[in-house]
């Protein structure tokens, strides 16, 4: 698309309605180009002796220089001042205290119990996106570039004169309540509940909360980036379509900002550096390493059309791979509104034990295996821990017998993160007042239906 019109529509530094005139580029993993002023992007050179308009050229690499071309990710940013122009990094005071990027016996717990957390309270005291984040569980290490952390956030105010930079990994953010207006070095993204946004390692960004009280989920992956899953026998189309991923267009501000703070997450700890300008001073950029967003309602689900229950992998929206084929560091699965049509089939998710680890959240509505749902909450079923429909869901499904016609599950949106790596749980997650200590009770009372005379399969 020609985003040069963007320069006329989006005044540099203007406040206005953040979302009103945003323009995006479309595609997954494309090599994009964008300029907020026509002619700002050098043609034919990445690093000319003098860049157009006297801009500085700066590369950001999301993969090693020598990563094979098919997986290599990098972008060139053309900015008013280079990122390096800042005061020395200092450990942030006060420290955050509830973020973790390396999971060990000394800082987190192994616990196979089925766990559920009800929606966390949004704090009364002013709390921005960064301070409202807290790690729930994770595995591996950001230092060793292998692993993940699952966080949640509960916040009520916008980040001010402050940008966040995550040196540890990529964030996949899922707002559950309240919109996120995200300003990045590549431009702006307006993200609503029902959307996700991916903020790759190293990009500076700032989050405004136009709706005030806000809550959501964040997955962070170390040493990998999300890909679209292979489609196999599904064919050339289906699930998440590449063209539905949206990337921002260049936007910049040039006014002096005498006390602008960069907060860098590095090894799970926060460091701050002060500079006298906004990091959102990129007038043009090109490359394939970018933030992006995706509207979950665009997901095209595939499922069983005659009998039996598909494995949940059929709902994979994005996947971060390990080196083993078919084994994910972290899969992101989307459970949208959909039809259930299987005949003679127990339709809720089957009883299950899995070598993989499953963390679920609910954006809105219910979830078919759990009566009542828990929007804003989360549950964790770790490696080989049994789980499945609760007693009430099982009995009500069986009671319907042969009367189950096609049924549309509307008004529901939930997701799952699935990983091969076994999570360790953060102490504050285990001690959280949101912990549902009665969760296991949902399966109590399952009675035996064993009957030697019952030989028909319905
Ligand atoms: Fe499962």
Short mmCIF file of C-alpha atoms and ligand atoms in Angstrom, two decimals:
data_model
loop_
_atom_site.label_atom_id
_atom_site.label_comp_id
_atom_site.label_asym_id
_atom_site.label_seq_id
_atom_site.Cartn_x
_atom_site.Cartn_y
_atom_site.Cartn_z
CA UNK A 1 0.00 0.00 0.00
CA UNK A 2 1.09 3.56 -0.50
CA UNK A 3 1.38 4.96 2.99
CA UNK A 4 2.85 8.25 1.83
CA UNK A 5 -0.63 9.72 2.25
CA UNK A 6 -0.08 8.97 5.89
CA UNK A 7 2.31 11.90 6.15
CA UNK A 8 -0.53 14.25 5.31
CA UNK A 9 -3.08 12.61 7.57
CA UNK A 10 -1.06 12.10 10.75
CA UNK A 11 0.46 15.30 12.11
CA UNK A 12 3.85 14.67 13.69
CA UNK A 13 3.45 14.88 17.44
CA UNK A 14 -0.22 15.74 17.30
CA UNK A 15 -2.36 14.32 20.08
CA UNK A 16 -5.90 14.02 18.69
CA UNK A 17 -7.75 10.73 18.71
CA UNK A 18 -5.08 8.08 18.64
CA UNK A 19 -7.13 5.53 16.74
CA UNK A 20 -9.06 7.79 14.37
CA UNK A 21 -6.72 7.95 11.41
CA UNK A 22 -4.35 5.08 11.89
CA UNK A 23 -3.20 3.29 8.78
CA UNK A 24 -1.70 -0.14 8.73
CA UNK A 25 0.20 -2.30 6.32
CA UNK A 26 -1.01 -5.85 5.92
CA UNK A 27 0.78 -9.20 5.85
CA UNK A 28 2.69 -11.62 8.05
CA UNK A 29 6.50 -11.50 7.88
CA UNK A 30 6.52 -9.25 4.83
CA UNK A 31 9.36 -6.87 4.05
CA UNK A 32 7.56 -3.60 4.71
CA UNK A 33 8.49 0.01 3.97
CA UNK A 34 6.98 3.11 5.52
CA UNK A 35 7.78 6.80 5.64
CA UNK A 36 5.98 9.57 7.48
CA UNK A 37 7.55 12.20 5.21
CA UNK A 38 7.83 11.48 1.52
CA UNK A 39 11.42 10.80 0.52
CA UNK A 40 12.67 9.96 4.03
CA UNK A 41 13.49 6.37 3.13
CA UNK A 42 16.88 6.00 1.41
CA UNK A 43 16.52 4.26 -1.91
CA UNK A 44 19.14 1.70 -2.90
CA UNK A 45 21.12 2.10 0.35
CA UNK A 46 20.50 1.01 3.91
CA UNK A 47 23.24 3.20 5.32
CA UNK A 48 24.09 6.15 3.05
CA UNK A 49 26.80 8.64 3.98
CA UNK A 50 24.08 11.22 4.60
CA UNK A 51 20.50 10.03 4.99
CA UNK A 52 17.56 12.04 3.60
CA UNK A 53 16.58 14.93 5.91
CA UNK A 54 19.75 14.34 7.95
CA UNK A 55 18.29 11.29 9.71
CA UNK A 56 20.39 8.67 11.48
CA UNK A 57 20.28 5.09 10.13
CA UNK A 58 19.93 2.40 12.82
CA UNK A 59 19.43 -1.32 12.34
CA UNK A 60 17.54 -3.54 14.80
CA UNK A 61 18.23 -7.27 14.50
CA UNK A 62 15.69 -9.78 15.79
CA UNK A 63 17.76 -12.77 14.66
CA UNK A 64 21.52 -13.30 14.46
CA UNK A 65 23.17 -11.83 11.39
CA UNK A 66 23.81 -15.33 10.05
CA UNK A 67 20.36 -16.81 10.59
CA UNK A 68 19.27 -18.38 7.29
CA UNK A 69 17.51 -15.95 5.01
CA UNK A 70 14.12 -17.68 5.38
CA UNK A 71 14.10 -16.93 9.12
CA UNK A 72 16.24 -13.77 9.28
CA UNK A 73 14.48 -10.73 10.79
CA UNK A 74 15.79 -7.19 10.84
CA UNK A 75 14.63 -3.65 10.17
CA UNK A 76 16.32 -0.35 9.38
CA UNK A 77 15.04 2.70 11.23
CA UNK A 78 15.72 6.28 10.07
CA UNK A 79 15.48 8.53 13.12
CA UNK A 80 16.07 12.06 14.29
CA UNK A 81 18.52 10.96 17.01
CA UNK A 82 20.02 7.48 17.51
CA UNK A 83 18.85 5.30 20.40
CA UNK A 84 22.32 5.29 21.96
CA UNK A 85 22.05 8.95 23.01
CA UNK A 86 21.01 8.43 26.62
CA UNK A 87 22.31 8.63 30.20
CA UNK A 88 23.81 5.42 31.64
CA UNK A 89 21.48 2.57 32.53
CA UNK A 90 20.72 2.32 36.25
CA UNK A 91 18.83 -0.34 38.17
CA UNK A 92 15.30 0.99 38.53
CA UNK A 93 14.35 2.10 41.99
CA UNK A 94 12.07 0.84 43.31
CA UNK A 95 12.66 -2.54 41.66
CA UNK A 96 9.59 -4.14 40.11
CA UNK A 97 9.66 -7.33 42.18
CA UNK A 98 7.08 -9.42 40.31
CA UNK A 99 8.78 -10.06 36.97
CA UNK A 100 10.81 -13.18 36.23
CA UNK A 101 12.86 -14.25 33.21
CA UNK A 102 14.75 -17.23 34.62
CA UNK A 103 12.91 -19.97 36.44
CA UNK A 104 14.89 -21.96 39.00
CA UNK A 105 14.32 -24.03 42.13
CA UNK A 106 15.30 -21.04 44.25
CA UNK A 107 12.81 -18.52 42.85
CA UNK A 108 9.75 -20.54 41.78
CA UNK A 109 7.89 -23.77 42.48
CA UNK A 110 7.22 -27.02 40.72
CA UNK A 111 3.61 -27.91 41.39
CA UNK A 112 1.51 -30.34 39.33
CA UNK A 113 -1.82 -29.33 40.88
CA UNK A 114 -4.58 -28.16 38.55
CA UNK A 115 -4.71 -24.41 39.15
CA UNK A 116 -7.18 -21.66 38.40
CA UNK A 117 -7.05 -17.98 39.13
CA UNK A 118 -10.18 -15.86 39.11
CA UNK A 119 -9.89 -12.38 37.51
CA UNK A 120 -7.37 -10.29 39.42
CA UNK A 121 -8.54 -7.03 40.95
CA UNK A 122 -7.53 -3.88 39.09
CA UNK A 123 -5.58 -1.76 41.59
CA UNK A 124 -6.99 1.48 43.02
CA UNK A 125 -3.63 3.22 43.15
CA UNK A 126 -2.28 4.66 39.87
CA UNK A 127 -0.61 1.78 38.02
CA UNK A 128 0.59 1.73 34.42
CA UNK A 129 1.00 -1.23 32.06
CA UNK A 130 4.59 -1.85 33.14
CA UNK A 131 3.99 -1.72 36.87
CA UNK A 132 0.73 -3.64 36.45
CA UNK A 133 2.51 -6.65 34.90
CA UNK A 134 3.27 -9.70 36.98
CA UNK A 135 4.71 -13.05 35.97
CA UNK A 136 2.54 -16.09 36.71
CA UNK A 137 4.76 -18.94 35.62
CA UNK A 138 7.38 -19.88 33.08
CA UNK A 139 10.27 -22.10 32.13
CA UNK A 140 13.85 -21.74 30.96
CA UNK A 141 15.91 -18.60 30.87
CA UNK A 142 16.07 -15.40 28.89
CA UNK A 143 19.86 -15.48 29.35
CA UNK A 144 20.06 -18.88 27.64
CA UNK A 145 17.59 -17.80 24.93
CA UNK A 146 15.24 -20.70 25.53
CA UNK A 147 12.00 -20.61 27.45
CA UNK A 148 8.97 -18.50 28.10
CA UNK A 149 7.21 -16.48 30.78
CA UNK A 150 3.45 -16.04 31.14
CA UNK A 151 2.40 -12.77 32.67
CA UNK A 152 -0.84 -10.96 33.38
CA UNK A 153 -1.44 -7.26 33.86
CA UNK A 154 -3.94 -5.13 35.75
CA UNK A 155 -3.50 -1.39 35.31
CA UNK A 156 -5.42 1.87 35.22
CA UNK A 157 -3.20 4.62 33.83
CA UNK A 158 -1.16 5.39 30.74
CA UNK A 159 2.63 5.28 30.66
CA UNK A 160 3.87 8.89 30.70
CA UNK A 161 7.23 10.15 29.43
CA UNK A 162 8.32 6.55 29.55
CA UNK A 163 8.91 3.76 27.05
CA UNK A 164 9.38 0.07 27.76
CA UNK A 165 11.98 -2.05 25.99
CA UNK A 166 12.08 -5.79 26.54
CA UNK A 167 15.57 -7.16 25.88
CA UNK A 168 14.49 -10.62 27.07
CA UNK A 169 11.98 -11.75 24.49
CA UNK A 170 8.90 -11.10 22.38
CA UNK A 171 5.61 -10.13 24.02
CA UNK A 172 2.25 -11.38 22.77
CA UNK A 173 -0.32 -9.21 24.56
CA UNK A 174 -3.99 -10.15 24.88
CA UNK A 175 -6.17 -7.37 26.32
CA UNK A 176 -9.20 -8.75 28.16
CA UNK A 177 -10.59 -5.47 29.48
CA UNK A 178 -9.79 -2.02 28.15
CA UNK A 179 -8.14 -0.93 24.93
CA UNK A 180 -4.40 -0.49 24.51
CA UNK A 181 -3.03 2.36 22.46
CA UNK A 182 0.50 1.28 21.73
CA UNK A 183 3.08 3.69 20.32
CA UNK A 184 6.13 1.91 18.91
CA UNK A 185 9.22 2.91 16.99
CA UNK A 186 7.48 1.65 13.83
CA UNK A 187 4.28 3.62 14.48
CA UNK A 188 1.02 3.29 16.37
CA UNK A 189 -1.29 0.35 17.00
CA UNK A 190 -4.80 0.54 18.47
CA UNK A 191 -5.59 -2.77 20.16
CA UNK A 192 -8.99 -3.73 21.63
CA UNK A 193 -10.15 -6.76 23.60
CA UNK A 194 -10.55 -9.37 20.87
CA UNK A 195 -7.25 -8.29 19.26
CA UNK A 196 -3.71 -9.32 20.10
CA UNK A 197 -0.50 -7.36 19.61
CA UNK A 198 3.02 -8.78 19.27
CA UNK A 199 5.86 -6.53 20.45
CA UNK A 200 9.13 -8.15 19.43
CA UNK A 201 12.29 -8.17 21.53
CA UNK A 202 14.06 -4.85 21.66
CA UNK A 203 11.40 -2.52 20.27
CA UNK A 204 10.63 0.47 22.43
CA UNK A 205 6.96 1.03 23.08
CA UNK A 206 4.61 2.97 25.31
CA UNK A 207 1.10 1.88 26.31
CA UNK A 208 -1.81 4.26 26.91
CA UNK A 209 -5.04 3.03 28.50
CA UNK A 210 -7.88 5.13 27.02
CA UNK A 211 -10.50 3.19 28.98
CA UNK A 212 -8.78 3.41 32.35
CA UNK A 213 -9.07 0.12 34.27
CA UNK A 214 -7.51 -2.53 32.04
CA UNK A 215 -6.54 -6.16 32.35
CA UNK A 216 -5.05 -8.86 30.16
CA UNK A 217 -2.52 -11.55 29.50
CA UNK A 218 1.04 -11.50 28.12
CA UNK A 219 3.10 -14.38 26.79
CA UNK A 220 6.82 -13.80 26.45
CA UNK A 221 9.10 -16.10 24.46
CA UNK A 222 12.87 -16.23 24.75
CA UNK A 223 15.05 -16.95 21.72
CA UNK A 224 12.28 -17.52 19.17
CA UNK A 225 9.69 -15.61 17.20
CA UNK A 226 6.11 -16.54 16.40
CA UNK A 227 5.34 -18.11 13.04
CA UNK A 228 2.16 -19.11 11.30
CA UNK A 229 1.61 -22.86 11.75
CA UNK A 230 1.93 -25.25 8.85
CA UNK A 231 -1.49 -26.12 7.41
CA UNK A 232 -0.76 -29.70 6.30
CA UNK A 233 -3.83 -31.43 4.86
CA UNK A 234 -6.01 -28.36 5.58
CA UNK A 235 -4.51 -26.91 2.42
CA UNK A 236 -3.44 -23.46 1.31
CA UNK A 237 -6.02 -21.48 3.34
CA UNK A 238 -7.58 -21.43 6.78
CA UNK A 239 -6.79 -20.58 10.42
CA UNK A 240 -4.98 -17.21 10.63
CA UNK A 241 -4.56 -15.64 7.18
CA UNK A 242 -1.30 -13.73 6.58
CA UNK A 243 -3.12 -10.70 5.18
CA UNK A 244 -5.03 -10.17 8.44
CA UNK A 245 -1.90 -9.28 10.38
CA UNK A 246 -1.49 -5.51 10.56
CA UNK A 247 1.77 -3.61 10.90
CA UNK A 248 1.97 0.10 11.77
CA UNK A 249 3.05 2.91 9.48
CA UNK A 250 5.79 5.36 10.36
CA UNK A 251 4.90 8.06 12.89
CA UNK A 252 7.23 10.35 14.79
CA UNK A 253 7.40 13.17 17.29
CA UNK A 254 10.21 15.70 17.33
CA UNK A 255 9.45 18.02 20.26
CA UNK A 256 12.16 18.02 23.00
CA UNK A 257 11.32 15.73 25.93
CA UNK A 258 13.73 16.79 28.67
CA UNK A 259 13.15 13.84 31.03
CA UNK A 260 12.14 10.88 28.90
CA UNK A 261 12.83 7.50 30.53
CA UNK A 262 13.58 4.24 28.75
CA UNK A 263 12.83 1.25 30.97
CA UNK A 264 14.72 -1.79 29.76
CA UNK A 265 13.79 -5.28 30.97
CA UNK A 266 17.00 -7.27 30.96
CA UNK A 267 17.14 -10.67 32.62
CA UNK A 268 13.80 -9.96 34.26
CA UNK A 269 15.19 -6.87 36.03
CA UNK A 270 14.37 -3.30 35.12
CA UNK A 271 16.96 -0.69 34.22
CA UNK A 272 16.26 2.93 33.40
CA UNK A 273 18.04 5.42 31.18
CA UNK A 274 17.04 9.06 30.78
CA UNK A 275 17.25 10.90 27.46
CA UNK A 276 16.14 14.29 26.18
CA UNK A 277 14.01 13.13 23.26
CA UNK A 278 11.21 10.74 22.46
CA UNK A 279 12.25 7.28 21.24
CA UNK A 280 9.35 7.58 18.78
CA UNK A 281 11.41 9.70 16.42
CA UNK A 282 11.58 7.28 13.49
CA UNK A 283 10.58 9.14 10.33
CA UNK A 284 10.90 6.13 8.02
CA UNK A 285 11.71 2.45 8.28
CA UNK A 286 11.88 -0.72 6.26
CA UNK A 287 12.30 -4.38 7.11
CA UNK A 288 10.58 -7.53 8.29
CA UNK A 289 11.14 -7.16 12.05
CA UNK A 290 8.13 -5.20 13.30
CA UNK A 291 5.36 -5.07 15.87
CA UNK A 292 2.02 -6.31 14.57
CA UNK A 293 -1.57 -6.84 15.62
CA UNK A 294 -4.28 -9.35 14.75
CA UNK A 295 -8.06 -9.35 15.18
CA UNK A 296 -9.01 -12.76 16.60
CA UNK A 297 -12.44 -12.58 14.91
CA UNK A 298 -10.60 -13.01 11.59
CA UNK A 299 -9.46 -16.49 12.65
CA UNK A 300 -11.01 -19.13 10.37
CA UNK A 301 -11.49 -22.20 12.58
CA UNK A 302 -11.57 -25.73 11.24
CA UNK A 303 -13.16 -28.54 13.19
CA UNK A 304 -14.89 -31.89 13.13
CA UNK A 305 -17.90 -32.08 10.76
CA UNK A 306 -19.13 -35.59 11.46
CA UNK A 307 -17.96 -37.29 14.64
CA UNK A 308 -15.30 -37.23 17.38
CA UNK A 309 -13.36 -34.35 18.87
CA UNK A 310 -10.40 -32.70 17.14
CA UNK A 311 -7.21 -32.12 19.11
CA UNK A 312 -6.95 -28.46 20.14
CA UNK A 313 -3.90 -27.97 17.90
CA UNK A 314 -6.43 -27.42 15.09
CA UNK A 315 -6.98 -23.97 16.65
CA UNK A 316 -3.31 -22.87 16.50
CA UNK A 317 -3.07 -19.22 15.53
CA UNK A 318 0.66 -18.63 16.04
CA UNK A 319 3.47 -20.98 16.97
CA UNK A 320 6.96 -20.45 18.35
CA UNK A 321 8.93 -23.57 17.47
CA UNK A 322 11.65 -25.57 19.19
CA UNK A 323 14.29 -27.39 17.18
CA UNK A 324 12.15 -30.56 17.29
CA UNK A 325 9.59 -30.67 14.47
CA UNK A 326 6.05 -30.38 15.79
CA UNK A 327 7.13 -29.54 19.35
CA UNK A 328 6.32 -25.96 20.33
CA UNK A 329 8.18 -23.65 22.63
CA UNK A 330 4.83 -21.89 22.78
CA UNK A 331 1.71 -22.31 20.69
CA UNK A 332 -1.08 -19.71 20.81
CA UNK A 333 -4.48 -21.36 20.28
CA UNK A 334 -7.65 -19.39 19.57
CA UNK A 335 -11.10 -20.70 20.56
CA UNK A 336 -13.58 -18.38 18.82
CA UNK A 337 -17.38 -18.59 18.50
CA UNK A 338 -18.08 -21.67 16.36
CA UNK A 339 -20.50 -24.42 15.46
CA UNK A 340 -20.55 -27.78 17.16
CA UNK A 341 -22.04 -30.40 14.87
CA UNK A 342 -20.39 -33.74 15.68
CA UNK A 343 -22.91 -36.58 15.80
CA UNK A 344 -22.99 -39.18 18.55
CA UNK A 345 -20.01 -37.49 20.13
CA UNK A 346 -19.15 -36.19 23.56
CA UNK A 347 -18.55 -32.64 22.40
CA UNK A 348 -16.80 -30.88 25.29
CA UNK A 349 -13.01 -31.32 25.39
CA UNK A 350 -12.07 -34.86 26.28
CA UNK A 351 -10.51 -35.98 29.54
CA UNK A 352 -6.83 -35.50 29.03
CA UNK A 353 -3.29 -35.95 30.24
CA UNK A 354 -0.67 -34.23 28.12
CA UNK A 355 3.13 -34.21 27.94
CA UNK A 356 2.67 -30.56 26.95
CA UNK A 357 1.65 -27.82 29.39
CA UNK A 358 -1.57 -25.87 28.98
CA UNK A 359 -2.35 -22.34 30.23
CA UNK A 360 -5.83 -21.05 29.35
CA UNK A 361 -7.48 -17.68 29.58
CA UNK A 362 -10.95 -16.39 28.76
CA UNK A 363 -11.42 -13.04 27.03
CA UNK A 364 -15.18 -13.10 27.23
CA UNK A 365 -18.09 -15.50 27.55
CA UNK A 366 -18.02 -19.04 28.85
CA UNK A 367 -16.01 -22.10 28.02
CA UNK A 368 -17.78 -25.31 27.12
CA UNK A 369 -15.92 -27.54 29.56
CA UNK A 370 -16.49 -25.33 32.58
CA UNK A 371 -19.90 -24.16 33.65
CA UNK A 372 -19.96 -20.40 34.12
CA UNK A 373 -16.62 -19.47 32.55
CA UNK A 374 -14.12 -17.13 34.13
CA UNK A 375 -13.40 -14.11 31.86
CA UNK A 376 -10.17 -12.45 32.95
CA UNK A 377 -9.06 -15.51 34.90
CA UNK A 378 -6.66 -18.26 33.94
CA UNK A 379 -6.05 -21.93 34.50
CA UNK A 380 -2.95 -24.08 34.30
CA UNK A 381 -2.80 -27.78 33.61
CA UNK A 382 0.82 -28.86 33.65
CA UNK A 383 2.62 -31.86 32.21
CA UNK A 384 0.61 -35.08 32.69
CA UNK A 385 -1.80 -33.47 35.16
CA UNK A 386 -5.30 -34.80 34.45
CA UNK A 387 -7.98 -32.34 33.36
CA UNK A 388 -11.21 -32.28 31.39
CA UNK A 389 -14.84 -31.26 31.64
CA UNK A 390 -16.15 -30.69 35.12
CA UNK A 391 -18.79 -32.89 36.73
CA UNK A 392 -21.65 -30.55 35.86
CA UNK A 393 -20.63 -30.23 32.20
CA UNK A 394 -20.18 -33.99 31.88
CA UNK A 395 -23.54 -34.86 33.42
CA UNK A 396 -25.46 -32.21 31.47
CA UNK A 397 -23.88 -33.38 28.20
CA UNK A 398 -24.72 -37.01 28.87
CA UNK A 399 -28.27 -36.05 29.89
CA UNK A 400 -28.89 -34.52 26.45
CA UNK A 401 -28.38 -37.97 24.94
CA UNK A 402 -29.25 -38.12 21.25
CA UNK A 403 -30.92 -34.72 21.21
CA UNK A 404 -27.79 -32.72 20.37
CA UNK A 405 -28.33 -31.05 17.03
CA UNK A 406 -26.02 -28.48 15.50
CA UNK A 407 -25.32 -25.81 18.07
CA UNK A 408 -23.56 -22.49 17.73
CA UNK A 409 -21.41 -21.40 20.65
CA UNK A 410 -21.73 -17.63 20.43
CA UNK A 411 -20.31 -14.85 22.52
CA UNK A 412 -17.27 -16.80 23.61
CA UNK A 413 -13.59 -16.13 23.08
CA UNK A 414 -10.86 -17.96 24.90
CA UNK A 415 -7.30 -18.98 24.21
CA UNK A 416 -4.58 -21.37 25.29
CA UNK A 417 -0.81 -21.25 25.44
CA UNK A 418 0.70 -24.70 25.07
CA UNK A 419 4.37 -25.45 25.66
CA UNK A 420 6.70 -28.43 25.79
CA UNK A 421 8.56 -26.78 28.68
CA UNK A 422 7.20 -27.46 32.16
CA UNK A 423 6.36 -24.21 33.96
CA UNK A 424 7.52 -23.28 37.41
CA UNK A 425 5.04 -21.13 39.34
CA UNK A 426 5.91 -17.74 40.83
CA UNK A 427 5.41 -17.45 44.62
CA UNK A 428 3.03 -14.50 44.29
CA UNK A 429 0.88 -16.52 41.86
CA UNK A 430 0.61 -19.37 44.36
CA UNK A 431 -0.24 -16.94 47.15
CA UNK A 432 -2.54 -14.76 45.05
CA UNK A 433 -5.94 -13.90 46.54
CA UNK A 434 -7.29 -14.67 43.04
CA UNK A 435 -6.27 -18.33 43.37
CA UNK A 436 -9.36 -20.56 43.24
CA UNK A 437 -8.64 -23.06 45.98
CA UNK A 438 -11.84 -24.94 45.17
CA UNK A 439 -10.87 -25.60 41.54
CA UNK A 440 -10.36 -29.33 42.06
CA UNK A 441 -13.85 -29.53 43.54
CA UNK A 442 -15.23 -29.10 40.02
CA UNK A 443 -14.34 -32.74 39.34
CA UNK A 444 -15.49 -34.09 42.68
CA UNK A 445 -18.66 -36.13 42.48
CA UNK A 446 -17.91 -37.74 39.13
CA UNK A 447 -19.85 -40.94 39.54
CA UNK A 448 -19.26 -44.27 37.90
CA UNK A 449 -21.50 -44.92 34.91
CA UNK A 450 -19.98 -48.38 34.51
CA UNK A 451 -22.68 -50.86 33.47
CA UNK A 452 -21.89 -54.28 32.04
CA UNK A 453 -25.30 -54.33 30.29
CA UNK A 454 -24.69 -51.05 28.41
CA UNK A 455 -23.14 -52.26 25.16
CA UNK A 456 -24.44 -49.73 22.60
CA UNK A 457 -22.25 -46.82 21.62
CA UNK A 458 -24.38 -43.75 21.07
FE1 LIG B 1 -5.68 -30.58 27.54
#
